[in-house]
Structures are given as C-alpha cells and as structure tokens.
Amino acid sequence: MAEAAEETGIPRRAVLAGGAAGLGLARPRRARAAEGGGRRVAVFGAGVAGLTAAHELAERGFEVTVHERRSVAGGKSRSLYVPHSGTGGRRGLPGEHGLRAVFGFYHNLPDTLRRIPLAGGGTVHGNLVAVDRVEFARAGGRRSVTLPLRPWTAALSDPGLLVRSLAGALEEAFALPPGETLFYARQLVILFTSCRERLFGQWEYVPWWDFIRAGRMSREYQQVLGGNVQLLQALRPATASSRTCGQGYEALLYDALGRGTDGPADAVLDGPTSEAWIDPWVDHLRALGVRFVFGSAVERLEPQRGRVAWAATRTARGGTERVDADWFVVAVPSDRAVRLWNPALRAADPRLAAMDGLQQTWCSGVQFFLRRPADVIAGHVAHVDSPWKLVSIDQSKLWRAPFERTWGDGLARESLSVVVSDWDTPGVLYGRPARQCTRAEVAREVWAQLRAHLGAAVLPDSSLHSWYLDEAISEGADGLRNDDPFLMNTTGSWDLRPEAVTAVGNLFLAGDWVRTYSNVDFATMETANEAGRRAAAGVLAAAGGADGAGVRTFKGYEAPEFALARAVDKERWRLGLPHLLDTGR
C-alpha cells in the first residue's frame, strides 16, 4: 500500500503569477507566542474539525475545553436517532445527516481513526468495511451500470493514450457518443496535467458546466457527465470551480489505479457513525483530559491588543457565560463563523471579512427503514436521472450487528440511507423543489425517485416500515429551513477562504471551509480533519513549538508521470499560452 507524502505544521506555498494574484498562497504569518506561555485552549464546535484539533492538542498536554451548541458531539457526522423508536431493549432507529464514505485517497482522517482506541481492543479504523461495488442506476428503462471497485490499469505517461483510455471506459460503461466521451476525457486530462499556477489562476474561475461544454452536448452527456459532480458532495455543476472538480476526479483516478491510497477505494463504518466512531472518540478525548461543555454556543469574541481576550457563549438555559483561554479555535460552520467577526476582528484580518462572500448549500440525508431486505448492492448507488441527485447505500448490509435485533422495534430489518444533493430542482411527484416541500413530502418524493431507478419490485411500498429526515431540516412559513448547510465551492471561492492561522494573535480556524492542501478541498470529513490539524499546528507554532512535536498533515498523491506535462504547462502559463491540449475553445 503506497503511503502519501507527509508534511508537518503549516504548509509552504508559493505566490502564483498572472491570474493567481491575491490568492493568499504565501506562507501565513505566525501568531505571536502566548503571553505567559498559557496552555488553555477553547475549541468552539464538536464536529470533526473541532474534535481533531482537540485531539492533537490534548495529546501534547494542552488543557482543552470543547464547547458545542448541541447536546452531543459529531456535528454533521453524528448519528440521529429516531425518538421513541427503540423497544424491547433495542436502541432507537439510527439516522444520519448524510452518507459516510472513507475513500482511499483520504490520509489525514484514517490517521486519526487509527489513534482512537476501542474499549474491547483495536481502534476505530478497524470498524471500516470495504465497499467492493458502486452502481450508476438509471430511470426510464435506461441501462444501469454496476462497476467493481478493483485496481484499474492505465498509462499516465502518455496524455493522448490516457485520453483515449478514459474515453473508451466511459463509452463502454455508459454508451455515450464517442466524440463526447473523447472531449470529456481530454478536459479531465487537461486538469490533471495543468500546473498549479493555471489551476488557481485560470480553472478556479471557470464553472464546471462550461469547462466540459455540457450545454452543447447530448442529454445523456449532461445527465451522466455534467451532473455527476453533484453526486460527489455539495457541488453544483453550473457554479462549481473546475479546479475543485478536477482535483476531486484526479483523486478518484488514483484510487481506481491503487496509487497512493491508504485503504480500499471506498469504505464505510460497520455501524451507526456515533456508535462506531464519534462516541469512542469522545471517550478517548475525555481520557486525555479534554472537557466538554454541551449546550454552549459561542456568540462573541472580544479582541484586545491584537488578541482575543475572552469569548461569550449562550448556555442551554439561555444565559451567557464568559470563556477565558490562552488560545481560541473556531470550528463552527462558515455561516455561523462569520457572525463572530466583529469590526475589530475584520480589521485585524481582512480574510475574515472575505468570508462574507462564501455560499452554502444543502446536502442532507433521509433514511428509509425496511420491513424486509431489498435486492440492492451493498455499496453506493448513484441515481443518475434523479432530479434531486440522490446517492443511496443499503448501509445495514455492511453493519456488524444484526439490525432487527439491535435497533428499532424488531420489525425494521434494514436501513436504506439516502443523501439529497439538489434541493432546488422540481421533483417528480409534486413538481416542487425539496426546499418548498414539507418534510413528509420530501420523504415521499425521495422514495418515488428511488423506486424509479431501482424498480417498484425492489422497493415495494409494503416494505417501507418508516422514514427519518435529517433533524436539521425544519418546516417554516416560507418552506423548509436547514440548520446544517454545507460550504458550496463556487468559482473563485478559494479567494474567500481563510487559512487556519489568522492575523489575530491567538485565534485559529478549523472547518471544511478553511483552506486545505491535500487531494480535495470541498466539504468532506477529510478536509475537516485536515483543517483541525492545521489549527492545532498553528497553536503549537504560536506557543513556541510546545514539546517539540509538530502536527502531521498528509499531502495528496501526485503521479510522477504528470510532472513533465505540468512543467511544460508552467512555462506556457508564464508565456501567456493556453494548455497544450486546450485547443479550439
């Protein structure tokens, strides 16, 4: 198994030329050392990023307190149990905010999972189960495609041969017109072989839909290749940065080739996320001395002389409490973080003010509990023709414990978990976007779209025991509301994202909205974990390299075969020339 390159602390970056001006890719200024060398850290947010920062700092002897507005840890990764659904000693039916997948190109997250012990021995990493197949299901009588997840062979040293190989694979799998697959494959290879300067100076500002010319292509091309980026996670083809999409597809290519992976191409936990991962993590952090304050939502940061003097939190009872610490880590979602940036903080670090331009999107889950097993694969299913861009997994097929004896009332035998990635396109039942439906209508609409792809015989109405929609989705007078939106990577959004280390002496940031530098930079557990590591590295650096221990972060794999092509493209970028394959645009 190939190991990814590793780095420590805050990454080194070069200032890019040309259109990359103002990207802020220079080495960030280190925060001042703590006055008196204090070791108290307040972390606001108990999602993956906040827990990661707490983990790294607690291991190095810092006194960490984690404040979380909810009553449980895990953020978007926590499990959501259906109230009053467990009987006879069984636990409540487990729901999820969305799908949980640990891809082979993840390196930061698996490293953390290996460092979380289980009470009975082993680590949380041992709770991962490999997924060996993925299905692209089609509606309307179109042919569905099931692909085995096994190593693929492709020549990377010859860009032309790689284009033909990718085009041939797409044509064979999806029966698309040869000319269209060839063009799409060429566009992918352009991204794979572009220099960093072009990626951030050109492709960052080109929408994915335009880059692959989806508007000029067939309906099949638009459905299968244009919209599939939305199946990845919280991306929109009309607005997503081509750089972001290209880096994501490059990481998936390396997974398919077995290059630089830290495990199988696709893996899931062998039980509900909280039980298999979050709860053991919290137990371990407590054993390291981390203190948790639940029902504590940060509302204010008070700056004095270039530092945060103290913070204020709103308690579960509605009161206000002052939080004193030497170091402050903000690990709440971006839409909540910007509310904390008062004029003084914005003046101290203009990158905080730039976050006002970041956009959020919805990407939430619904679980269907079935009375009898469904004849679907034990893997992820992308419902290609679904207007709401659904991805599902019959997750309980991969769980260790028998479902009907462990959760619910004994009548529900399986859990079919579905994530809804498009809340703005009209559905097939009510003709309205998901945002304009009731919670019950969302569930019925999703069920109908699943049946259109998998078949009524596979999912008969009689098999449906119950459903549970993400509790963050609530009904209001003007439609649904979402308490847990995702960061949406739009063109140019890199310019708006801050570093983990701020210009405020003792303020650090963690979340999937912080700039990260591994394989991908859209909202994932991996990027949240990396951001938490970078925040912890910033605290250590500011504290004078406490204990002499740096925080490890992992770079994404880079194919050596692409090095020459990228060097050529770097020279062409310097000369103001297009990419060598970028002809006839």
Coordinates of C-alpha atoms in Angstrom, one line a residue:
M1 CA 0.0 0.0 0.0
A2 CA 1.6 3.3 -1.1
E3 CA 1.9 6.0 1.5
A4 CA 1.2 9.6 0.8
A5 CA 3.8 12.2 1.2
E6 CA 3.8 13.8 4.6
E7 CA 4.4 17.3 5.9
T8 CA 4.3 18.9 9.3
G9 CA 2.9 22.1 10.6
I10 CA 1.8 25.0 8.3
P11 CA 2.3 24.3 4.6
R12 CA 4.8 26.1 2.4
R13 CA 3.2 27.8 -0.6
A14 CA 4.5 30.0 -3.4
V15 CA 2.8 33.2 -4.6
L16 CA 1.3 32.5 -8.0
A17 CA 1.7 34.7 -11.0
G18 CA -0.7 36.0 -13.5
G19 CA -4.4 35.5 -12.7
A20 CA -3.5 33.9 -9.3
A21 CA -2.8 37.3 -7.8
G22 CA -4.5 37.8 -4.4
L23 CA -5.0 34.1 -3.7
G24 CA -3.0 34.4 -0.5
L25 CA -0.8 31.4 -1.1
A26 CA 2.2 32.8 0.6
R27 CA 3.3 31.4 4.0
P28 CA 0.9 32.7 6.6
R29 CA 2.2 34.9 9.4
R30 CA 2.7 33.0 12.6
A31 CA 0.8 34.2 15.6
R32 CA 2.6 35.7 18.5
A33 CA 3.7 33.5 21.3
A34 CA 1.2 33.4 24.2
E35 CA 1.7 35.9 26.9
G36 CA 3.0 33.8 29.8
G37 CA 3.0 30.6 27.7
G38 CA -0.5 29.6 28.7
R39 CA -1.8 26.2 27.6
R40 CA -5.6 26.6 27.9
V41 CA -7.4 26.1 24.6
A42 CA -11.1 26.8 24.0
V43 CA -12.5 24.9 20.9
F44 CA -15.9 26.0 19.7
G45 CA -17.6 23.3 17.8
A46 CA -17.5 19.5 18.3
G47 CA -17.7 18.4 14.7
V48 CA -14.9 16.5 13.0
A49 CA -12.7 19.6 12.8
G50 CA -13.1 20.7 16.4
L51 CA -12.6 17.2 17.7
T52 CA -9.5 16.8 15.6
A53 CA -8.0 20.0 16.9
A54 CA -8.8 18.9 20.5
H55 CA -7.3 15.5 19.9
E56 CA -4.0 16.9 18.5
L57 CA -3.6 19.4 21.3
A58 CA -4.7 17.2 24.2
E59 CA -2.0 14.6 23.1
R60 CA 0.5 17.4 23.6
G61 CA -0.5 18.4 27.1
F62 CA -2.8 21.3 26.4
E63 CA -5.8 21.9 28.6
V64 CA -8.6 21.7 26.1
T65 CA -12.3 22.6 26.6
V66 CA -14.7 21.9 23.7
H67 CA -17.9 24.0 23.6
E68 CA -20.7 22.5 21.5
R69 CA -24.2 24.1 20.9
R70 CA -25.9 20.7 20.7
S71 CA -26.1 18.1 23.4
V72 CA -23.9 15.6 21.5
A73 CA -20.7 15.7 19.6
G74 CA -20.1 14.9 16.0
G75 CA -21.5 17.8 14.1
K76 CA -22.7 16.7 10.7
S77 CA -21.1 13.3 11.2
R78 CA -23.2 12.4 14.3
S79 CA -25.9 9.8 14.1
L80 CA -29.5 11.0 14.5
Y81 CA -31.7 8.6 16.4
V82 CA -35.5 8.4 15.8
P83 CA -37.1 9.4 19.1
H84 CA -39.1 6.7 20.9
S85 CA -38.4 4.1 18.2
G86 CA -36.4 1.5 20.2
T87 CA -38.4 -1.1 22.1
G88 CA -37.5 -4.4 23.9
G89 CA -34.1 -3.2 24.9
R90 CA -33.1 -2.2 21.4
R91 CA -31.6 1.2 20.6
G92 CA -33.5 3.8 18.6
L93 CA -33.5 3.6 14.8
P94 CA -30.3 5.3 13.6
G95 CA -30.4 8.1 11.1
E96 CA -27.6 10.1 9.6
H97 CA -27.0 13.6 8.3
G98 CA -25.7 12.1 5.1
L99 CA -23.6 9.3 3.7
R100 CA -20.4 8.2 5.4
A101 CA -17.6 7.1 3.0
V102 CA -13.9 7.0 3.7
F103 CA -12.2 7.0 0.3
G104 CA -8.7 5.6 -0.4
F105 CA -7.3 9.0 -1.1
Y106 CA -8.1 10.1 2.5
H107 CA -4.9 10.1 4.6
N108 CA -5.5 12.6 7.4
L109 CA -8.8 11.1 8.6
P110 CA -7.5 7.4 8.6
D111 CA -4.5 8.5 10.7
T112 CA -6.9 9.9 13.3
L113 CA -9.1 6.8 13.2
R114 CA -6.0 4.6 14.0
R115 CA -5.4 6.7 17.1
I116 CA -8.8 6.2 18.7
P117 CA -8.9 3.0 20.8
L118 CA -11.9 0.8 21.3
A119 CA -12.9 -0.5 24.7
G120 CA -12.6 -4.1 23.6
G121 CA -9.3 -3.7 21.8
G122 CA -8.3 -2.4 18.4
T123 CA -9.1 1.0 17.0
V124 CA -11.9 2.8 15.2
H125 CA -10.0 2.2 12.0
G126 CA -10.8 -1.5 12.4
N127 CA -14.5 -0.6 12.2
L128 CA -14.1 0.3 8.5
V129 CA -15.6 -2.1 5.9
A130 CA -14.5 -2.1 2.3
V131 CA -17.2 -1.5 -0.4
D132 CA -16.5 -3.5 -3.5
R133 CA -19.0 -2.2 -5.9
V134 CA -20.7 1.0 -7.0
E135 CA -23.8 1.3 -9.1
F136 CA -25.0 4.0 -11.5
A137 CA -28.7 3.4 -11.5
R138 CA -30.9 4.8 -14.3
A139 CA -34.6 5.5 -14.7
G140 CA -36.9 5.3 -17.6
G141 CA -35.7 1.9 -18.8
R142 CA -32.1 3.1 -19.3
R143 CA -29.3 0.6 -18.6
S144 CA -27.9 0.7 -15.1
V145 CA -24.2 0.1 -14.7
T146 CA -22.5 -1.7 -11.7
L147 CA -18.8 -1.2 -11.5
P148 CA -16.5 -3.3 -9.4
L149 CA -14.0 -1.3 -7.3
R150 CA -10.8 -3.1 -8.2
P151 CA -7.5 -1.7 -9.4
W152 CA -7.6 -0.4 -13.0
T153 CA -4.7 -0.2 -15.4
A154 CA -4.0 3.0 -17.4
A155 CA -0.9 4.6 -18.8
L156 CA -0.3 8.0 -17.3
S157 CA 2.9 8.9 -19.0
D158 CA 1.2 9.5 -22.4
P159 CA -1.6 12.1 -22.1
G160 CA -3.0 11.2 -25.5
L161 CA -3.2 7.5 -24.5
L162 CA -4.8 8.4 -21.2
V163 CA -7.4 10.5 -23.0
R164 CA -8.3 7.5 -25.2
S165 CA -8.3 5.1 -22.3
L166 CA -10.7 7.3 -20.2
A167 CA -12.9 7.9 -23.2
G168 CA -13.1 4.2 -24.0
A169 CA -14.0 3.4 -20.5
L170 CA -16.8 6.0 -20.4
E171 CA -18.1 5.0 -23.8
E172 CA -18.2 1.3 -22.8
A173 CA -19.8 1.9 -19.4
F174 CA -22.4 4.5 -20.3
A175 CA -22.9 4.1 -24.0
L176 CA -22.3 7.7 -24.7
P177 CA -21.4 9.1 -28.1
P178 CA -17.6 8.6 -28.8
G179 CA -17.0 12.2 -29.7
E180 CA -18.5 13.4 -26.4
T181 CA -16.6 10.9 -24.3
L182 CA -13.3 11.8 -26.1
F183 CA -13.9 15.5 -25.4
Y184 CA -14.8 14.9 -21.7
A185 CA -11.7 12.7 -21.2
R186 CA -9.5 15.4 -22.8
Q187 CA -10.9 18.0 -20.5
L188 CA -10.1 15.8 -17.5
V189 CA -6.5 15.2 -18.7
I190 CA -6.1 19.0 -19.1
L191 CA -6.9 19.4 -15.4
F192 CA -4.7 16.5 -14.4
T193 CA -1.7 18.0 -16.3
S194 CA -2.2 21.7 -15.5
C195 CA 0.4 23.4 -13.4
R196 CA -0.6 24.8 -10.0
E197 CA -0.5 28.3 -11.4
R198 CA -3.0 27.5 -14.1
L199 CA -5.2 25.6 -11.7
F200 CA -5.6 28.5 -9.3
G201 CA -5.1 31.3 -11.9
Q202 CA -7.5 30.0 -14.6
W203 CA -9.5 26.9 -13.8
E204 CA -10.5 28.2 -10.4
Y205 CA -12.7 30.8 -12.2
V206 CA -14.3 28.5 -14.9
P207 CA -17.6 26.8 -14.0
W208 CA -17.5 23.0 -14.4
W209 CA -20.6 23.1 -16.7
D210 CA -18.8 25.5 -19.1
F211 CA -15.4 23.7 -18.9
I212 CA -16.9 20.4 -20.1
R213 CA -19.3 22.3 -22.6
A214 CA -22.3 20.5 -21.2
G215 CA -24.7 23.0 -22.8
R216 CA -23.6 21.9 -26.3
M217 CA -23.8 18.1 -25.6
S218 CA -26.5 15.4 -25.6
R219 CA -28.9 15.0 -22.8
E220 CA -27.1 11.8 -21.8
Y221 CA -23.8 13.6 -21.5
Q222 CA -25.5 16.3 -19.4
Q223 CA -27.0 13.7 -17.1
V224 CA -24.1 11.3 -16.7
L225 CA -21.1 13.5 -17.0
G226 CA -22.4 17.0 -16.4
G227 CA -24.4 16.3 -13.3
N228 CA -22.3 13.7 -11.8
V229 CA -20.2 16.2 -10.0
Q230 CA -23.3 17.0 -7.8
L231 CA -23.3 13.3 -6.8
L232 CA -19.9 13.8 -5.2
Q233 CA -20.8 16.2 -2.5
A234 CA -22.3 19.7 -2.2
L235 CA -21.2 20.8 -5.6
R236 CA -23.2 22.4 -8.4
P237 CA -22.1 21.9 -12.0
A238 CA -23.2 25.4 -13.1
T239 CA -21.1 27.1 -10.4
A240 CA -18.5 24.7 -9.1
S241 CA -14.9 25.6 -9.7
S242 CA -13.3 23.4 -12.5
R243 CA -10.1 23.3 -10.4
T244 CA -12.0 21.8 -7.4
C245 CA -13.8 19.3 -9.6
G246 CA -10.6 18.3 -11.4
Q247 CA -8.7 17.7 -8.2
G248 CA -11.6 15.5 -7.0
Y249 CA -11.6 13.4 -10.1
E250 CA -7.8 13.1 -10.1
A251 CA -8.0 11.7 -6.6
L252 CA -10.7 9.2 -7.7
L253 CA -8.5 8.3 -10.7
Y254 CA -5.6 7.5 -8.3
D255 CA -8.0 5.4 -6.2
A256 CA -9.0 3.5 -9.2
L257 CA -5.4 2.8 -10.1
G258 CA -4.5 1.9 -6.5
R259 CA -2.0 4.8 -6.4
G260 CA -1.1 6.4 -3.1
T261 CA -4.1 5.0 -1.3
D262 CA -4.5 4.4 2.5
G263 CA -7.0 1.7 2.1
P264 CA -9.7 0.5 -0.2
A265 CA -11.2 2.9 -2.8
D266 CA -14.4 3.1 -0.8
A267 CA -15.1 2.1 2.8
V268 CA -17.9 2.7 5.3
L269 CA -18.2 2.2 9.1
D270 CA -19.7 -1.1 10.3
G271 CA -22.4 0.6 12.4
P272 CA -24.0 4.0 13.0
T273 CA -21.4 6.7 12.9
S274 CA -21.8 7.8 16.5
E275 CA -21.5 4.2 17.8
A276 CA -18.7 3.2 15.6
W277 CA -16.6 6.4 15.7
I278 CA -17.8 9.5 17.5
D279 CA -18.6 8.0 20.9
P280 CA -15.3 6.2 21.2
W281 CA -13.6 9.4 20.1
V282 CA -15.2 11.5 22.8
D283 CA -14.4 8.8 25.4
H284 CA -10.7 8.9 24.3
L285 CA -10.6 12.6 24.4
R286 CA -12.0 12.7 27.9
A287 CA -9.3 10.2 28.9
L288 CA -6.8 12.6 27.5
G289 CA -8.2 15.3 29.8
V290 CA -10.5 17.1 27.3
R291 CA -13.5 18.8 28.9
F292 CA -16.8 19.0 27.0
V293 CA -19.4 21.7 27.6
F294 CA -22.6 20.8 25.7
G295 CA -25.4 23.3 25.1
S296 CA -22.8 26.0 24.8
A297 CA -23.0 28.1 21.6
V298 CA -20.3 30.7 21.0
E299 CA -21.8 34.2 20.3
R300 CA -19.0 36.7 20.8
L301 CA -15.2 37.0 20.6
E302 CA -13.8 40.1 22.4
P303 CA -10.5 41.3 20.9
Q304 CA -7.9 43.4 22.8
R305 CA -4.5 44.5 21.6
G306 CA -4.4 42.1 18.6
R307 CA -5.6 39.1 20.5
V308 CA -8.9 37.5 21.7
A309 CA -9.2 38.4 25.3
W310 CA -12.3 36.3 26.0
A311 CA -15.4 34.7 24.4
A312 CA -19.0 34.6 25.4
T313 CA -21.3 31.6 24.9
R314 CA -25.0 31.2 25.2
T315 CA -26.0 28.3 27.5
A316 CA -28.7 25.8 27.1
R317 CA -30.8 27.7 29.6
G318 CA -30.5 31.0 27.7
G319 CA -27.9 32.6 29.9
T320 CA -24.5 34.0 28.9
E321 CA -21.1 32.7 30.1
R322 CA -17.6 34.1 29.7
V323 CA -14.9 31.8 28.4
D324 CA -11.3 32.6 29.2
A325 CA -8.5 30.8 27.4
D326 CA -5.0 31.4 26.0
W327 CA -5.9 30.1 22.6
F328 CA -9.2 30.0 20.8
V329 CA -10.1 27.7 17.9
V330 CA -13.3 28.4 16.0
A331 CA -14.6 25.2 14.5
V332 CA -18.2 26.0 13.7
P333 CA -19.7 26.1 10.2
S334 CA -18.8 29.0 8.0
D335 CA -22.3 30.6 8.1
R336 CA -22.0 30.7 11.9
A337 CA -18.4 31.7 12.0
V338 CA -18.9 34.9 10.0
R339 CA -21.4 36.1 12.7
L340 CA -18.5 36.2 15.1
W341 CA -16.3 38.5 13.1
N342 CA -16.9 41.9 14.6
P343 CA -15.4 45.1 13.1
A344 CA -12.3 44.8 15.2
L345 CA -11.6 41.2 14.1
R346 CA -12.3 42.1 10.5
A347 CA -9.9 45.0 10.6
A348 CA -7.2 42.8 12.2
D349 CA -7.6 40.1 9.5
P350 CA -9.3 41.1 6.2
R351 CA -9.5 37.4 5.3
L352 CA -12.2 37.0 7.9
A353 CA -14.3 39.7 6.2
A354 CA -13.8 38.0 2.8
M355 CA -15.8 35.0 4.2
D356 CA -19.0 37.0 3.7
G357 CA -18.8 36.0 0.1
L358 CA -18.9 32.3 0.8
Q359 CA -22.0 30.4 -0.2
Q360 CA -23.8 27.5 1.5
T361 CA -25.8 24.7 0.0
W362 CA -28.0 21.8 1.3
C363 CA -26.8 18.2 1.3
S364 CA -28.9 16.3 3.8
G365 CA -30.0 12.7 4.4
V366 CA -33.1 10.7 4.8
Q367 CA -33.2 7.1 6.0
F368 CA -35.8 4.5 5.0
F369 CA -36.3 1.6 7.3
L370 CA -37.4 -1.5 5.6
R371 CA -39.5 -4.5 6.8
R372 CA -37.6 -6.9 4.5
P373 CA -34.2 -6.8 2.8
A374 CA -34.0 -5.1 -0.5
D375 CA -32.3 -6.6 -3.5
V376 CA -29.8 -3.9 -4.0
I377 CA -26.0 -3.9 -3.8
A378 CA -24.1 -3.5 -0.6
G379 CA -22.5 -0.3 -1.9
H380 CA -23.2 3.2 -3.0
V381 CA -25.8 3.7 -5.7
A382 CA -25.8 7.0 -7.7
H383 CA -29.3 7.6 -9.0
V384 CA -28.2 9.4 -12.2
D385 CA -31.6 10.6 -13.5
S386 CA -33.0 11.7 -10.2
P387 CA -33.8 15.4 -10.2
W388 CA -32.7 15.7 -6.6
K389 CA -29.3 13.9 -7.4
L390 CA -29.7 11.1 -4.9
V391 CA -27.0 8.7 -3.7
S392 CA -28.0 5.8 -1.5
I393 CA -26.5 2.9 0.3
D394 CA -28.1 -0.1 2.0
Q395 CA -25.8 0.6 4.9
S396 CA -27.1 -2.1 7.3
K397 CA -25.9 -4.8 4.9
L398 CA -22.4 -3.7 5.9
W399 CA -23.0 -3.3 9.6
R400 CA -21.7 -5.8 12.1
A401 CA -24.7 -6.1 14.4
P402 CA -28.0 -7.7 13.2
F403 CA -30.2 -4.7 12.5
E404 CA -33.6 -6.0 13.7
R405 CA -32.2 -7.3 17.0
T406 CA -30.2 -4.1 17.7
W407 CA -32.2 -1.1 16.7
G408 CA -35.9 -0.2 16.5
D409 CA -38.9 -2.3 17.3
G410 CA -37.8 -5.6 15.8
L411 CA -39.9 -5.2 12.6
A412 CA -37.4 -3.0 10.7
R413 CA -34.8 -5.2 9.2
E414 CA -32.7 -2.8 7.0
S415 CA -31.7 0.8 6.8
L416 CA -31.5 2.4 3.3
S417 CA -29.7 5.7 3.7
V418 CA -30.1 8.4 1.0
V419 CA -28.5 11.8 0.6
V420 CA -30.3 14.6 -1.2
S421 CA -27.8 16.9 -3.0
D422 CA -30.2 19.1 -5.0
W423 CA -32.9 20.9 -3.1
D424 CA -33.6 23.4 -5.9
T425 CA -34.9 21.4 -8.8
P426 CA -38.5 20.3 -9.1
G427 CA -39.3 16.7 -8.2
V428 CA -41.4 14.1 -9.9
L429 CA -44.4 13.9 -7.5
Y430 CA -45.2 17.4 -6.5
G431 CA -43.3 19.4 -9.2
R432 CA -41.6 21.5 -6.5
P433 CA -38.0 21.8 -5.2
A434 CA -37.3 20.0 -2.0
R435 CA -37.0 23.3 -0.2
Q436 CA -40.6 24.1 -1.0
C437 CA -42.0 20.7 0.3
T438 CA -42.9 19.6 3.7
R439 CA -40.8 17.0 5.5
A440 CA -43.3 14.3 4.7
E441 CA -43.4 15.3 1.0
V442 CA -39.6 15.2 0.8
A443 CA -39.7 11.6 2.1
R444 CA -42.4 10.6 -0.4
E445 CA -40.6 12.3 -3.2
V446 CA -37.3 10.7 -2.5
W447 CA -39.0 7.3 -2.2
A448 CA -40.6 7.8 -5.6
Q449 CA -37.3 8.7 -7.2
L450 CA -35.6 5.7 -5.7
R451 CA -38.3 3.4 -7.0
A452 CA -38.0 4.9 -10.5
H453 CA -34.3 3.9 -10.5
L454 CA -34.3 0.6 -8.6
G455 CA -37.8 -0.7 -9.5
A456 CA -41.1 -1.0 -7.7
A457 CA -40.5 -4.7 -7.2
V458 CA -37.2 -4.0 -5.4
L459 CA -38.8 -1.3 -3.2
P460 CA -42.5 -2.1 -2.9
D461 CA -44.5 0.3 -0.7
S462 CA -45.3 -2.6 1.6
S463 CA -41.7 -3.0 2.6
L464 CA -41.5 0.6 4.0
H465 CA -41.5 0.5 7.8
S466 CA -40.8 4.2 8.4
W467 CA -38.6 7.1 7.4
Y468 CA -36.5 9.7 9.1
L469 CA -35.3 13.0 7.6
D470 CA -32.3 14.8 9.0
E471 CA -33.5 16.7 12.1
A472 CA -31.7 19.9 10.9
I473 CA -34.4 20.2 8.3
S474 CA -37.4 22.0 9.8
E475 CA -40.6 23.5 8.4
G476 CA -41.2 27.2 8.3
A477 CA -43.8 29.6 6.9
D478 CA -41.8 30.1 3.7
G479 CA -40.7 26.5 3.2
L480 CA -38.0 24.3 4.7
R481 CA -35.1 25.6 6.7
N482 CA -31.7 23.9 7.2
D483 CA -29.7 24.3 10.4
D484 CA -26.7 22.4 8.9
P485 CA -25.8 23.7 5.4
F486 CA -22.6 22.8 3.7
L487 CA -20.0 25.1 2.2
M488 CA -20.5 25.3 -1.6
N489 CA -17.4 25.5 -3.6
T490 CA -18.1 28.1 -6.3
T491 CA -15.8 29.7 -8.9
G492 CA -13.4 32.0 -7.1
S493 CA -14.4 30.8 -3.6
W494 CA -10.8 29.9 -2.8
D495 CA -10.1 33.6 -2.7
L496 CA -12.6 34.0 0.1
R497 CA -11.5 31.1 2.3
P498 CA -9.1 31.9 5.3
E499 CA -6.1 30.0 6.5
A500 CA -6.2 28.1 9.8
V501 CA -3.8 30.6 11.2
T502 CA -5.2 34.1 11.4
A503 CA -3.6 37.5 11.9
V504 CA -5.2 37.7 15.3
G505 CA -2.6 36.5 17.8
N506 CA -4.4 33.6 19.4
L507 CA -7.3 32.9 17.1
F508 CA -7.3 29.8 14.9
L509 CA -9.8 28.3 12.5
A510 CA -11.0 24.8 11.8
G511 CA -13.7 23.5 9.4
D512 CA -14.2 22.3 5.9
W513 CA -14.3 26.0 4.9
V514 CA -10.7 26.6 5.9
R515 CA -8.1 26.3 3.1
T516 CA -6.7 22.7 2.9
Y517 CA -4.0 21.3 0.7
S518 CA -4.4 17.6 0.3
N519 CA -6.3 15.9 -2.5
V520 CA -9.6 17.8 -2.4
D521 CA -10.9 21.0 -0.9
F522 CA -14.7 20.5 -0.9
A523 CA -16.7 19.7 2.2
T524 CA -15.7 16.2 3.4
M525 CA -14.7 14.6 6.7
E526 CA -11.1 14.5 5.3
T527 CA -10.9 18.3 4.7
A528 CA -12.5 19.0 8.2
N529 CA -9.9 16.7 9.8
E530 CA -7.0 18.4 7.9
A531 CA -8.3 21.8 8.9
G532 CA -8.4 20.7 12.6
R533 CA -4.8 19.5 12.3
R534 CA -3.7 22.8 10.8
A535 CA -5.4 24.8 13.6
A536 CA -3.6 22.7 16.1
A537 CA -0.3 23.1 14.3
G538 CA -0.9 26.9 14.4
V539 CA -1.4 26.8 18.2
L540 CA 1.8 24.7 18.6
A541 CA 3.8 27.1 16.5
A542 CA 2.4 30.1 18.4
A543 CA 3.2 28.5 21.7
G544 CA 6.8 28.1 20.7
G545 CA 6.6 24.5 19.3
A546 CA 5.4 23.1 22.6
D547 CA 7.0 19.7 23.4
G548 CA 8.9 20.0 20.1
A549 CA 6.1 17.9 18.4
G550 CA 4.6 19.1 15.1
V551 CA 1.2 18.0 13.9
R552 CA 1.3 15.7 10.9
T553 CA -0.6 16.6 7.8
F554 CA -0.6 14.5 4.6
K555 CA -0.3 15.7 1.0
G556 CA -2.3 14.1 -1.7
Y557 CA -0.6 11.7 -4.1
E558 CA 1.0 13.2 -7.2
A559 CA 1.7 11.0 -10.2
P560 CA 5.3 11.3 -11.3
E561 CA 4.2 10.7 -14.9
F562 CA 2.4 14.1 -14.8
A563 CA 5.5 16.0 -13.6
L564 CA 6.9 16.8 -17.1
A565 CA 3.5 17.8 -18.5
R566 CA 2.9 20.2 -15.6
A567 CA 6.4 21.6 -16.0
V568 CA 5.7 22.3 -19.7
D569 CA 2.3 23.9 -18.8
K570 CA 4.0 26.1 -16.2
E571 CA 6.3 27.5 -18.9
R572 CA 3.3 28.0 -21.2
W573 CA 1.4 29.8 -18.4
R574 CA 4.4 32.1 -17.9
L575 CA 4.3 32.9 -21.6
G576 CA 0.5 33.5 -21.5
L577 CA -0.2 30.5 -23.6
P578 CA -3.1 28.0 -23.2
H579 CA -2.6 24.4 -22.0
L580 CA -1.2 22.3 -24.8
L581 CA -4.4 20.2 -25.1
D582 CA -6.7 23.2 -24.8
T583 CA -7.4 23.8 -28.4
G584 CA -10.4 25.2 -30.3
R585 CA -12.1 26.7 -27.2

